[in-house]
PDB file of C-alpha atoms in Angstrom:
ATOM      1  CA  UNK A 267     101.285  80.580  66.189  1.00  0.00           C
ATOM      2  CA  UNK A 268     103.668  81.168  69.101  1.00  0.00           C
ATOM      3  CA  UNK A 269     102.193  82.840  72.151  1.00  0.00           C
ATOM      4  CA  UNK A 270     103.140  84.088  75.579  1.00  0.00           C
ATOM      5  CA  UNK A 271     102.004  81.789  78.369  1.00  0.00           C
ATOM      6  CA  UNK A 272     101.558  82.564  82.060  1.00  0.00           C
ATOM      7  CA  UNK A 273     101.072  80.439  85.140  1.00  0.00           C
ATOM      8  CA  UNK A 274      99.143  80.208  87.298  1.00  0.00           C
ATOM      9  CA  UNK A 275      95.985  81.684  85.815  1.00  0.00           C
ATOM     10  CA  UNK A 276      94.721  82.559  89.296  1.00  0.00           C
ATOM     11  CA  UNK A 277      96.652  82.857  92.554  1.00  0.00           C
ATOM     12  CA  UNK A 278      95.114  83.503  95.939  1.00  0.00           C
ATOM     13  CA  UNK A 279      97.489  84.412  98.737  1.00  0.00           C
ATOM     14  CA  UNK A 280      97.402  85.903 102.197  1.00  0.00           C
ATOM     15  CA  UNK A 281      98.738  89.352 102.923  1.00  0.00           C
ATOM     16  CA  UNK A 282     102.450  89.260 103.707  1.00  0.00           C
ATOM     17  CA  UNK A 283     103.123  86.109 101.721  1.00  0.00           C
ATOM     18  CA  UNK A 284     105.530  85.877  98.806  1.00  0.00           C
ATOM     19  CA  UNK A 285     104.243  85.036  95.346  1.00  0.00           C
ATOM     20  CA  UNK A 286     106.019  84.195  92.121  1.00  0.00           C
ATOM     21  CA  UNK A 287     104.251  84.708  88.827  1.00  0.00           C
ATOM     22  CA  UNK A 288     105.673  82.858  85.868  1.00  0.00           C
ATOM     23  CA  UNK A 289     105.785  83.665  82.189  1.00  0.00           C
ATOM     24  CA  UNK A 290     107.186  81.956  79.133  1.00  0.00           C
ATOM     25  CA  UNK A 291     107.780  84.613  76.446  1.00  0.00           C
ATOM     26  CA  UNK A 292     107.877  83.878  72.726  1.00  0.00           C
ATOM     27  CA  UNK A 293     111.157  82.115  72.027  1.00  0.00           C
ATOM     28  CA  UNK A 294     112.904  84.545  69.654  1.00  0.00           C
ATOM     29  CA  UNK A 295     111.863  87.675  71.537  1.00  0.00           C
ATOM     30  CA  UNK A 296     114.438  89.789  73.319  1.00  0.00           C
ATOM     31  CA  UNK A 297     112.409  92.305  75.324  1.00  0.00           C
ATOM     32  CA  UNK A 298     110.208  91.308  78.234  1.00  0.00           C
ATOM     33  CA  UNK A 299     107.699  93.256  80.282  1.00  0.00           C
ATOM     34  CA  UNK A 300     105.401  93.001  83.254  1.00  0.00           C
ATOM     35  CA  UNK A 301     102.222  95.045  83.521  1.00  0.00           C
ATOM     36  CA  UNK A 302      99.389  95.048  85.972  1.00  0.00           C
ATOM     37  CA  UNK A 303      95.736  95.986  85.702  1.00  0.00           C
ATOM     38  CA  UNK A 304      93.660  96.618  88.788  1.00  0.00           C
ATOM     39  CA  UNK A 305      90.024  95.693  88.195  1.00  0.00           C
ATOM     40  CA  UNK A 306      88.268  98.396  86.202  1.00  0.00           C
ATOM     41  CA  UNK A 307      91.400 100.481  85.734  1.00  0.00           C
ATOM     42  CA  UNK A 308      93.914 100.942  82.962  1.00  0.00           C
ATOM     43  CA  UNK A 309      96.939  98.812  82.265  1.00  0.00           C
ATOM     44  CA  UNK A 310     100.037 100.017  84.153  1.00  0.00           C
ATOM     45  CA  UNK A 311     103.654  99.349  83.257  1.00  0.00           C
ATOM     46  CA  UNK A 312     105.784  97.729  85.959  1.00  0.00           C
ATOM     47  CA  UNK A 313     109.152  96.768  84.487  1.00  0.00           C
ATOM     48  CA  UNK A 314     111.025  95.994  81.292  1.00  0.00           C
ATOM     49  CA  UNK A 315     113.865  93.519  80.966  1.00  0.00           C
ATOM     50  CA  UNK A 316     116.505  93.121  78.287  1.00  0.00           C
ATOM     51  CA  UNK A 317     119.824  91.342  78.086  1.00  0.00           C
ATOM     52  CA  UNK A 318     119.331  89.811  81.528  1.00  0.00           C
ATOM     53  CA  UNK A 319     118.818  93.058  83.351  1.00  0.00           C
ATOM     54  CA  UNK A 320     116.105  95.566  84.135  1.00  0.00           C
ATOM     55  CA  UNK A 321     116.085  98.300  81.503  1.00  0.00           C
ATOM     56  CA  UNK A 322     113.318 100.402  83.016  1.00  0.00           C
ATOM     57  CA  UNK A 323     110.888 100.312  85.908  1.00  0.00           C
ATOM     58  CA  UNK A 324     107.954 102.385  87.063  1.00  0.00           C
ATOM     59  CA  UNK A 325     107.250 103.935  90.446  1.00  0.00           C
ATOM     60  CA  UNK A 326     105.024 100.972  91.240  1.00  0.00           C
ATOM     61  CA  UNK A 327     107.968  98.580  90.981  1.00  0.00           C
ATOM     62  CA  UNK A 328     109.408  99.147  94.456  1.00  0.00           C
ATOM     63  CA  UNK A 329     111.696  96.967  96.567  1.00  0.00           C
ATOM     64  CA  UNK A 330     108.905  94.440  97.098  1.00  0.00           C
ATOM     65  CA  UNK A 331     109.087  93.456  93.443  1.00  0.00           C
ATOM     66  CA  UNK A 332     111.817  91.627  91.575  1.00  0.00           C
ATOM     67  CA  UNK A 333     112.150  89.958  88.190  1.00  0.00           C
ATOM     68  CA  UNK A 334     114.327  87.142  87.019  1.00  0.00           C
ATOM     69  CA  UNK A 335     115.024  85.119  83.932  1.00  0.00           C
ATOM     70  CA  UNK A 336     116.358  82.000  85.627  1.00  0.00           C
ATOM     71  CA  UNK A 337     116.818  80.015  82.430  1.00  0.00           C
ATOM     72  CA  UNK A 338     116.479  80.529  78.720  1.00  0.00           C
ATOM     73  CA  UNK A 339     112.706  80.408  78.691  1.00  0.00           C
ATOM     74  CA  UNK A 340     111.056  81.531  81.940  1.00  0.00           C
ATOM     75  CA  UNK A 341     110.578  85.119  83.089  1.00  0.00           C
ATOM     76  CA  UNK A 342     109.299  85.569  86.634  1.00  0.00           C
ATOM     77  CA  UNK A 343     107.861  88.347  88.750  1.00  0.00           C
ATOM     78  CA  UNK A 344     108.250  87.988  92.508  1.00  0.00           C
ATOM     79  CA  UNK A 345     106.352  89.983  95.087  1.00  0.00           C
ATOM     80  CA  UNK A 346     108.077  89.505  98.432  1.00  0.00           C
ATOM     81  CA  UNK A 347     105.406  90.534 100.904  1.00  0.00           C
ATOM     82  CA  UNK A 348     102.042  90.962  99.260  1.00  0.00           C
ATOM     83  CA  UNK A 349      99.640  93.743 100.219  1.00  0.00           C
ATOM     84  CA  UNK A 350      95.898  93.950  99.643  1.00  0.00           C
ATOM     85  CA  UNK A 351      96.487  96.594  96.979  1.00  0.00           C
ATOM     86  CA  UNK A 352      98.612  94.146  94.968  1.00  0.00           C
ATOM     87  CA  UNK A 353      95.396  92.374  93.951  1.00  0.00           C
ATOM     88  CA  UNK A 354      95.245  92.762  90.174  1.00  0.00           C
ATOM     89  CA  UNK A 355      95.731  91.026  86.845  1.00  0.00           C
ATOM     90  CA  UNK A 356      99.410  90.727  86.022  1.00  0.00           C
ATOM     91  CA  UNK A 357     100.342  90.518  82.366  1.00  0.00           C
ATOM     92  CA  UNK A 358     103.625  89.472  80.906  1.00  0.00           C
ATOM     93  CA  UNK A 359     104.529  90.686  77.418  1.00  0.00           C
ATOM     94  CA  UNK A 360     107.396  90.132  75.025  1.00  0.00           C
ATOM     95  CA  UNK A 361     108.625  91.764  71.836  1.00  0.00           C
ATOM     96  CA  UNK A 362     111.259  91.104  69.213  1.00  0.00           C
ATOM     97  CA  UNK A 363     112.447  94.710  69.275  1.00  0.00           C
ATOM     98  CA  UNK A 364     111.619  98.219  70.378  1.00  0.00           C
ATOM     99  CA  UNK A 365     109.839 101.118  68.692  1.00  0.00           C
ATOM    100  CA  UNK A 366     107.123  99.857  66.353  1.00  0.00           C
ATOM    101  CA  UNK A 367     107.591  96.210  67.189  1.00  0.00           C
ATOM    102  CA  UNK A 368     104.407  94.626  68.437  1.00  0.00           C
ATOM    103  CA  UNK A 369     104.214  93.551  72.060  1.00  0.00           C
ATOM    104  CA  UNK A 370     102.572  90.182  72.600  1.00  0.00           C
ATOM    105  CA  UNK A 371     100.717  89.863  75.872  1.00  0.00           C
ATOM    106  CA  UNK A 372     100.087  86.708  77.828  1.00  0.00           C
ATOM    107  CA  UNK A 373      96.647  85.787  79.165  1.00  0.00           C
ATOM    108  CA  UNK A 374      97.471  87.133  82.616  1.00  0.00           C
ATOM    109  CA  UNK A 375      97.550  85.890  86.202  1.00  0.00           C
ATOM    110  CA  UNK A 376      94.795  87.076  88.483  1.00  0.00           C
ATOM    111  CA  UNK A 377      96.342  87.702  91.892  1.00  0.00           C
ATOM    112  CA  UNK A 378      93.993  87.971  94.847  1.00  0.00           C
ATOM    113  CA  UNK A 379      95.493  89.006  98.182  1.00  0.00           C
ATOM    114  CA  UNK A 380      93.275  88.377 101.202  1.00  0.00           C
TER     115      UNK A 380
ATOM    116  CA  UNK B 818     100.782 116.102  81.380  1.00  0.00           C
ATOM    117  CA  UNK B 819     100.928 113.044  79.114  1.00  0.00           C
ATOM    118  CA  UNK B 820      97.412 111.656  78.863  1.00  0.00           C
ATOM    119  CA  UNK B 821      95.330 109.461  76.591  1.00  0.00           C
ATOM    120  CA  UNK B 822      91.583 109.991  76.722  1.00  0.00           C
ATOM    121  CA  UNK B 823      89.149 107.605  75.089  1.00  0.00           C
ATOM    122  CA  UNK B 824      85.491 108.026  74.294  1.00  0.00           C
ATOM    123  CA  UNK B 825      82.916 106.819  74.721  1.00  0.00           C
ATOM    124  CA  UNK B 826      83.603 104.957  77.945  1.00  0.00           C
ATOM    125  CA  UNK B 827      81.180 102.244  76.825  1.00  0.00           C
ATOM    126  CA  UNK B 828      79.086 101.508  73.776  1.00  0.00           C
ATOM    127  CA  UNK B 829      76.329  99.052  72.899  1.00  0.00           C
ATOM    128  CA  UNK B 830      75.569  98.287  69.259  1.00  0.00           C
ATOM    129  CA  UNK B 831      73.601  95.707  67.306  1.00  0.00           C
ATOM    130  CA  UNK B 832      75.389  92.968  65.432  1.00  0.00           C
ATOM    131  CA  UNK B 833      76.160  94.008  61.885  1.00  0.00           C
ATOM    132  CA  UNK B 834      76.346  97.726  62.651  1.00  0.00           C
ATOM    133  CA  UNK B 835      79.446  99.886  62.347  1.00  0.00           C
ATOM    134  CA  UNK B 836      80.969 101.939  65.146  1.00  0.00           C
ATOM    135  CA  UNK B 837      83.805 104.374  65.745  1.00  0.00           C
ATOM    136  CA  UNK B 838      85.852 104.724  68.897  1.00  0.00           C
ATOM    137  CA  UNK B 839      87.812 107.882  69.650  1.00  0.00           C
ATOM    138  CA  UNK B 840      91.207 108.505  71.207  1.00  0.00           C
ATOM    139  CA  UNK B 841      92.603 111.963  72.001  1.00  0.00           C
ATOM    140  CA  UNK B 842      96.081 112.334  73.393  1.00  0.00           C
ATOM    141  CA  UNK B 843      98.251 115.042  74.885  1.00  0.00           C
ATOM    142  CA  UNK B 844     101.478 113.076  74.670  1.00  0.00           C
ATOM    143  CA  UNK B 845     104.768 114.555  73.593  1.00  0.00           C
ATOM    144  CA  UNK B 846     106.992 113.581  71.974  1.00  0.00           C
ATOM    145  CA  UNK B 847     105.196 111.053  69.806  1.00  0.00           C
ATOM    146  CA  UNK B 848     106.574 107.859  68.298  1.00  0.00           C
ATOM    147  CA  UNK B 849     103.595 105.657  67.513  1.00  0.00           C
ATOM    148  CA  UNK B 850      99.996 104.927  68.465  1.00  0.00           C
ATOM    149  CA  UNK B 851      98.592 101.464  69.071  1.00  0.00           C
ATOM    150  CA  UNK B 852      95.125 100.051  69.345  1.00  0.00           C
ATOM    151  CA  UNK B 853      94.616  96.892  71.367  1.00  0.00           C
ATOM    152  CA  UNK B 854      91.595  94.623  71.825  1.00  0.00           C
ATOM    153  CA  UNK B 855      91.220  93.116  75.284  1.00  0.00           C
ATOM    154  CA  UNK B 856      88.684  90.378  75.873  1.00  0.00           C
ATOM    155  CA  UNK B 857      87.424  90.077  79.442  1.00  0.00           C
ATOM    156  CA  UNK B 858      89.984  88.343  81.629  1.00  0.00           C
ATOM    157  CA  UNK B 859      92.554  88.133  78.819  1.00  0.00           C
ATOM    158  CA  UNK B 860      95.641  90.034  77.776  1.00  0.00           C
ATOM    159  CA  UNK B 861      95.507  92.837  75.186  1.00  0.00           C
ATOM    160  CA  UNK B 862      95.967  91.843  71.552  1.00  0.00           C
ATOM    161  CA  UNK B 863      97.461  94.322  69.110  1.00  0.00           C
ATOM    162  CA  UNK B 864      95.204  95.500  66.284  1.00  0.00           C
ATOM    163  CA  UNK B 865      97.280  98.249  64.674  1.00  0.00           C
ATOM    164  CA  UNK B 866     100.444 100.261  65.203  1.00  0.00           C
ATOM    165  CA  UNK B 867     100.717 103.639  63.433  1.00  0.00           C
ATOM    166  CA  UNK B 868     103.678 105.958  63.227  1.00  0.00           C
ATOM    167  CA  UNK B 869     103.623 109.707  62.710  1.00  0.00           C
ATOM    168  CA  UNK B 870     103.516 109.459  58.933  1.00  0.00           C
ATOM    169  CA  UNK B 871     100.613 107.010  58.699  1.00  0.00           C
ATOM    170  CA  UNK B 872      97.049 108.325  58.439  1.00  0.00           C
ATOM    171  CA  UNK B 873      95.146 105.085  58.066  1.00  0.00           C
ATOM    172  CA  UNK B 874      95.803 101.455  58.793  1.00  0.00           C
ATOM    173  CA  UNK B 875      93.469  98.503  58.413  1.00  0.00           C
ATOM    174  CA  UNK B 876      93.362  95.065  59.946  1.00  0.00           C
ATOM    175  CA  UNK B 877      90.395  93.167  58.541  1.00  0.00           C
ATOM    176  CA  UNK B 878      87.224  94.891  59.722  1.00  0.00           C
ATOM    177  CA  UNK B 879      89.224  97.261  61.925  1.00  0.00           C
ATOM    178  CA  UNK B 880      90.437 100.568  60.471  1.00  0.00           C
ATOM    179  CA  UNK B 881      92.455 103.012  62.539  1.00  0.00           C
ATOM    180  CA  UNK B 882      93.057 106.636  61.599  1.00  0.00           C
ATOM    181  CA  UNK B 883      95.579 109.072  62.973  1.00  0.00           C
ATOM    182  CA  UNK B 884      95.696 112.855  62.801  1.00  0.00           C
ATOM    183  CA  UNK B 885      99.003 113.781  64.382  1.00  0.00           C
ATOM    184  CA  UNK B 886      98.266 117.503  64.022  1.00  0.00           C
ATOM    185  CA  UNK B 887      95.125 117.405  66.147  1.00  0.00           C
ATOM    186  CA  UNK B 888      96.437 114.477  68.203  1.00  0.00           C
ATOM    187  CA  UNK B 889      93.399 112.356  67.530  1.00  0.00           C
ATOM    188  CA  UNK B 890      92.917 108.763  66.487  1.00  0.00           C
ATOM    189  CA  UNK B 891      89.858 106.678  65.784  1.00  0.00           C
ATOM    190  CA  UNK B 892      89.146 102.988  65.444  1.00  0.00           C
ATOM    191  CA  UNK B 893      86.334 102.087  63.080  1.00  0.00           C
ATOM    192  CA  UNK B 894      84.770  98.641  63.254  1.00  0.00           C
ATOM    193  CA  UNK B 895      82.790  97.547  60.229  1.00  0.00           C
ATOM    194  CA  UNK B 896      79.948  95.024  60.256  1.00  0.00           C
ATOM    195  CA  UNK B 897      80.347  94.233  63.940  1.00  0.00           C
ATOM    196  CA  UNK B 898      80.202  90.676  65.219  1.00  0.00           C
ATOM    197  CA  UNK B 899      79.382  89.298  68.656  1.00  0.00           C
ATOM    198  CA  UNK B 900      83.061  88.437  69.061  1.00  0.00           C
ATOM    199  CA  UNK B 901      83.938  92.130  68.813  1.00  0.00           C
ATOM    200  CA  UNK B 902      82.573  92.580  72.334  1.00  0.00           C
ATOM    201  CA  UNK B 903      85.673  93.627  74.276  1.00  0.00           C
ATOM    202  CA  UNK B 904      87.567  96.579  75.640  1.00  0.00           C
ATOM    203  CA  UNK B 905      89.511  98.601  73.055  1.00  0.00           C
ATOM    204  CA  UNK B 906      92.580 100.338  74.380  1.00  0.00           C
ATOM    205  CA  UNK B 907      94.481 103.204  72.764  1.00  0.00           C
ATOM    206  CA  UNK B 908      98.175 103.409  73.688  1.00  0.00           C
ATOM    207  CA  UNK B 909     100.566 106.188  72.706  1.00  0.00           C
ATOM    208  CA  UNK B 910     104.313 105.604  72.665  1.00  0.00           C
ATOM    209  CA  UNK B 911     106.447 108.640  73.424  1.00  0.00           C
ATOM    210  CA  UNK B 912     109.699 107.248  72.150  1.00  0.00           C
ATOM    211  CA  UNK B 913     111.304 104.295  70.462  1.00  0.00           C
ATOM    212  CA  UNK B 914     111.445 102.624  73.849  1.00  0.00           C
ATOM    213  CA  UNK B 915     108.550 100.850  75.504  1.00  0.00           C
ATOM    214  CA  UNK B 916     108.003 100.744  79.232  1.00  0.00           C
ATOM    215  CA  UNK B 917     107.200 104.098  80.801  1.00  0.00           C
ATOM    216  CA  UNK B 918     107.067 105.623  77.327  1.00  0.00           C
ATOM    217  CA  UNK B 919     103.766 103.803  76.734  1.00  0.00           C
ATOM    218  CA  UNK B 920     100.787 105.861  77.867  1.00  0.00           C
ATOM    219  CA  UNK B 921      97.640 103.735  78.152  1.00  0.00           C
ATOM    220  CA  UNK B 922      94.078 104.924  77.811  1.00  0.00           C
ATOM    221  CA  UNK B 923      91.329 103.519  80.020  1.00  0.00           C
ATOM    222  CA  UNK B 924      89.667 101.832  77.089  1.00  0.00           C
ATOM    223  CA  UNK B 925      86.212 101.774  75.521  1.00  0.00           C
ATOM    224  CA  UNK B 926      84.025  98.806  76.421  1.00  0.00           C
ATOM    225  CA  UNK B 927      82.110  97.647  73.377  1.00  0.00           C
ATOM    226  CA  UNK B 928      79.134  95.322  73.664  1.00  0.00           C
ATOM    227  CA  UNK B 929      77.696  93.835  70.490  1.00  0.00           C
ATOM    228  CA  UNK B 930      74.266  92.322  70.877  1.00  0.00           C
ATOM    229  CA  UNK B 931      72.202  90.152  68.547  1.00  0.00           C
TER     230      UNK B 931
END
């Protein structure tokens, strides 16, 4: 069964450094998402992406964040200058459509900023 | 304010027993309600998606109910197994979009012991 994959599984970085989190969505999906989950808290929406552009973003997704689909398969989240409070699990998700279409989540990347 | 409240926060049951998790929401408008299972350190996996007109939906030993009038949903797990130990997240979708329209609950942590 096709699944969303994410790399790396764990990333440790120093404050102020740039990180790129990578995701490979399911191949016939059209809608892509990034979420984050701070330890012990609820899942939070960051950004949605469709047709090679951002379709929606939350207040969390400020100028430090960017997303890209550099080729036909990868979907990346870049954090330009990491802060301690960026430490969280980052989940990528993809879906074939909107509304009642199921979102498939990847296993996540644990980002630790020291 | 759009909110999703889940109860109990955590639950411990013996293997083989049944349990019911609750989700109350104050989200408007309403498009659909989703239940996800999240294993520790993994991404959420969809269990059910219910629209306004659906009262009950089953997925194996998982049965979700929805009362759109009282804005309540429940997830019933029958004959629990050790592998059911996870966090169960209720998510309400306000529209036919995803992204910021998805309101996540904090989840109920279920522990099944032998």
